[in-house]
XYZ file of C-alpha atoms in Angstrom:
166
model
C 60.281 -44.189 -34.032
C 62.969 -46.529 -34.077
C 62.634 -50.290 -34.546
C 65.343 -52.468 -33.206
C 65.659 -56.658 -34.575
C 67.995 -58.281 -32.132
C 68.910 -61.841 -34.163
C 67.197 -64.083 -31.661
C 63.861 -62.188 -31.706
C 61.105 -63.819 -34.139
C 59.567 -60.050 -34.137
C 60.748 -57.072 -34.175
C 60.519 -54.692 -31.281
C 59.111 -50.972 -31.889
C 60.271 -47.977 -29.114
C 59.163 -44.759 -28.584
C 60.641 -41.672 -28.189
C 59.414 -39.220 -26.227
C 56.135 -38.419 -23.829
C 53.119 -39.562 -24.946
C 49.622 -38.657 -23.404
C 48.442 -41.495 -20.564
C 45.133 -42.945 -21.682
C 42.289 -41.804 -19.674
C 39.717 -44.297 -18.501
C 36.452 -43.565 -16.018
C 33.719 -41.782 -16.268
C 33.661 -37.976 -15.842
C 31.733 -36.063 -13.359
C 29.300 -34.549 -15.780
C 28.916 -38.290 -17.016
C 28.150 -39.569 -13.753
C 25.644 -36.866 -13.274
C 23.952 -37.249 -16.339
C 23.036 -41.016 -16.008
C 22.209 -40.736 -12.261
C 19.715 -37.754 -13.347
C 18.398 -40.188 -15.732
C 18.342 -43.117 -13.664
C 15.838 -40.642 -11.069
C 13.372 -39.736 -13.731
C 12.711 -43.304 -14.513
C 12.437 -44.201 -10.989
C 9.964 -41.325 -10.345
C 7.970 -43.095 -13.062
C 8.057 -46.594 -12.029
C 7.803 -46.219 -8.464
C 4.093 -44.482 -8.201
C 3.160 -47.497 -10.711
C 4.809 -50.220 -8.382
C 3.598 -48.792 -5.180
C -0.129 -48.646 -6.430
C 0.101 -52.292 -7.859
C 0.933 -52.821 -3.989
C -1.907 -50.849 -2.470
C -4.462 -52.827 -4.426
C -2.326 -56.052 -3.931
C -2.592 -55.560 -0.120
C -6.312 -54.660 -0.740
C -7.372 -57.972 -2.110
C -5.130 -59.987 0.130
C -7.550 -58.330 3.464
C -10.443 -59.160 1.543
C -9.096 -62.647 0.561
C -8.222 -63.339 4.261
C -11.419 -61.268 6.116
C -13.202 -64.071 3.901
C -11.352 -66.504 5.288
C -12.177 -66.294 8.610
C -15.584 -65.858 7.935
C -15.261 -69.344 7.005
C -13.484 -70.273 9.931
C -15.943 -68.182 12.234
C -18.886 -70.372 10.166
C -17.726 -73.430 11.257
C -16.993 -72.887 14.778
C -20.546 -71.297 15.315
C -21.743 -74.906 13.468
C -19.798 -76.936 15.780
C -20.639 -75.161 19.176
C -23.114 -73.439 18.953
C -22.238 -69.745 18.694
C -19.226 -67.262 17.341
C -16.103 -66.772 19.642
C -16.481 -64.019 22.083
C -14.548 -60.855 21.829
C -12.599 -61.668 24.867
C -12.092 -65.511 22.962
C -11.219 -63.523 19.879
C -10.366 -65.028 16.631
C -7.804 -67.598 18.501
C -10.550 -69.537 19.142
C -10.571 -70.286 15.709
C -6.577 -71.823 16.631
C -6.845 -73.233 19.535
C -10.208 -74.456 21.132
C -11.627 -72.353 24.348
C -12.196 -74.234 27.736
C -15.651 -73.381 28.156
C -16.695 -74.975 24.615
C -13.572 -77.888 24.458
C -15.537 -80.442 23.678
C -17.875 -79.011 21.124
C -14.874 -77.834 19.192
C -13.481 -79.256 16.282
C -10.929 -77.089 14.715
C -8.578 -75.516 14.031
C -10.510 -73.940 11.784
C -8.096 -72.249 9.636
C -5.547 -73.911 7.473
C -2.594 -72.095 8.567
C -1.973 -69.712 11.335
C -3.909 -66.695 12.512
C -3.199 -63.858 9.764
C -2.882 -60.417 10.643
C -3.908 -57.881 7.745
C -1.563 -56.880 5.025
C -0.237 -53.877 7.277
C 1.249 -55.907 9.772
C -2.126 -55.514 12.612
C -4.820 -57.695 13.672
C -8.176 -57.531 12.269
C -10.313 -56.096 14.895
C -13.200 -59.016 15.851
C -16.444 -58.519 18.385
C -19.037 -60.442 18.781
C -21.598 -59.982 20.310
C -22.333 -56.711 18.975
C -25.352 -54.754 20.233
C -28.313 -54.420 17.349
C -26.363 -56.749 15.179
C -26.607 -60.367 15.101
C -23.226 -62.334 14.215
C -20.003 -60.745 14.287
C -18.145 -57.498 12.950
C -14.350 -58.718 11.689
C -12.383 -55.601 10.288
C -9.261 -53.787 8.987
C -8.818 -50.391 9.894
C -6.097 -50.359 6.155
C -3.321 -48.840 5.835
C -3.847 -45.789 7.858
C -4.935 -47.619 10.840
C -7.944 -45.209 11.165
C -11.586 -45.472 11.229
C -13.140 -44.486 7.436
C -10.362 -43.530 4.333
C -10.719 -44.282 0.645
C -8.598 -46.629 -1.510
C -6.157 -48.582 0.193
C -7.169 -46.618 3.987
C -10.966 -47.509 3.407
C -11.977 -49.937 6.486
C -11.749 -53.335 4.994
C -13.752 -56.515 6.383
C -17.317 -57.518 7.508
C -20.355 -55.869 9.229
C -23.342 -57.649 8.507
C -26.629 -55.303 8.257
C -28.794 -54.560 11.287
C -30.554 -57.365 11.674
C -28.989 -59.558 9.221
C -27.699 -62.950 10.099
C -23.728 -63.048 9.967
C -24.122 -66.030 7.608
C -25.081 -63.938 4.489
């Protein structure tokens, strides 16, 4: 190593001789691999946590809203007379139907007609033989008739005989 002072410099100035080894930066591949192996086994932890927090999220929310427009059903039948037909469906409970116009006085939900948590309408008929009210349902998550857990059929079927109002 040779150091060099030219008169004008305040510092000196240090050279080197010779080839030196170039400084390696990055990451490795076996580096890489190791934290993206990593970075999988916590995600297949977290994820079957975060998707069942979901299920039961989307769960309540049906039941939250099937309640909802039971409300909304209850004060339509109060104001004319009767639940919406299943032809009227649960817009009547938006917008009022010509036959009973001037009996209704909705809207009878605060915001606009929700569909269930899995992005599809809840399934509404009234009349319904041997029943006396309305049936309002989910089919859940699997969209089919019966299931457990976040597939179970979500909504409201009142009991043979049983007013819709209980």
């Amino acid at each position: 190593m040779q150091t060099f002072h030219e008169p004008s410099a305040a510092f000196p100035v240090t050279f080197r001789s010779g080839r030196s080894r170039p400084s390696s930066t990055g990451f490795t591949l076996v580096e890489v691999m190791v934290v993206l192996v990593i970075l999988v086994l916590i995600a297949g932890l977290v994820a079957p946590r975060i998707m069942g927090q979901v299920d039961q999220a989307n769960v309540r929310a049906a039941e939250v809203q099937v309640k909802s427009l039971r409300s909304g059903l209850q004060a339509f039948r109060l104001d004319v007379g009767r639940y919406p037909t299943t032809t009227e469906g649960l817009a009547a409970l938006m917008s009022p139907p010509q036959e009973v116009a001037d009996y209704w006085r909705g809207p009878y939900l605060d915001d606009e007609l929700p569909a269930a948590p899995w992005r599809t309408p809840y399934r509404y008929e009234s009349p319904v033989e041997n029943l006396q009210g309305f049936v309002l349902y989910s089919l859940g998550a699997d969209q089919a008739e019966g299931g457990e857990g976040d597939n179970a059929d979500i909504g409201y079927v009142p009991e043979q005989g049983q007013p819709a109002t209980s």
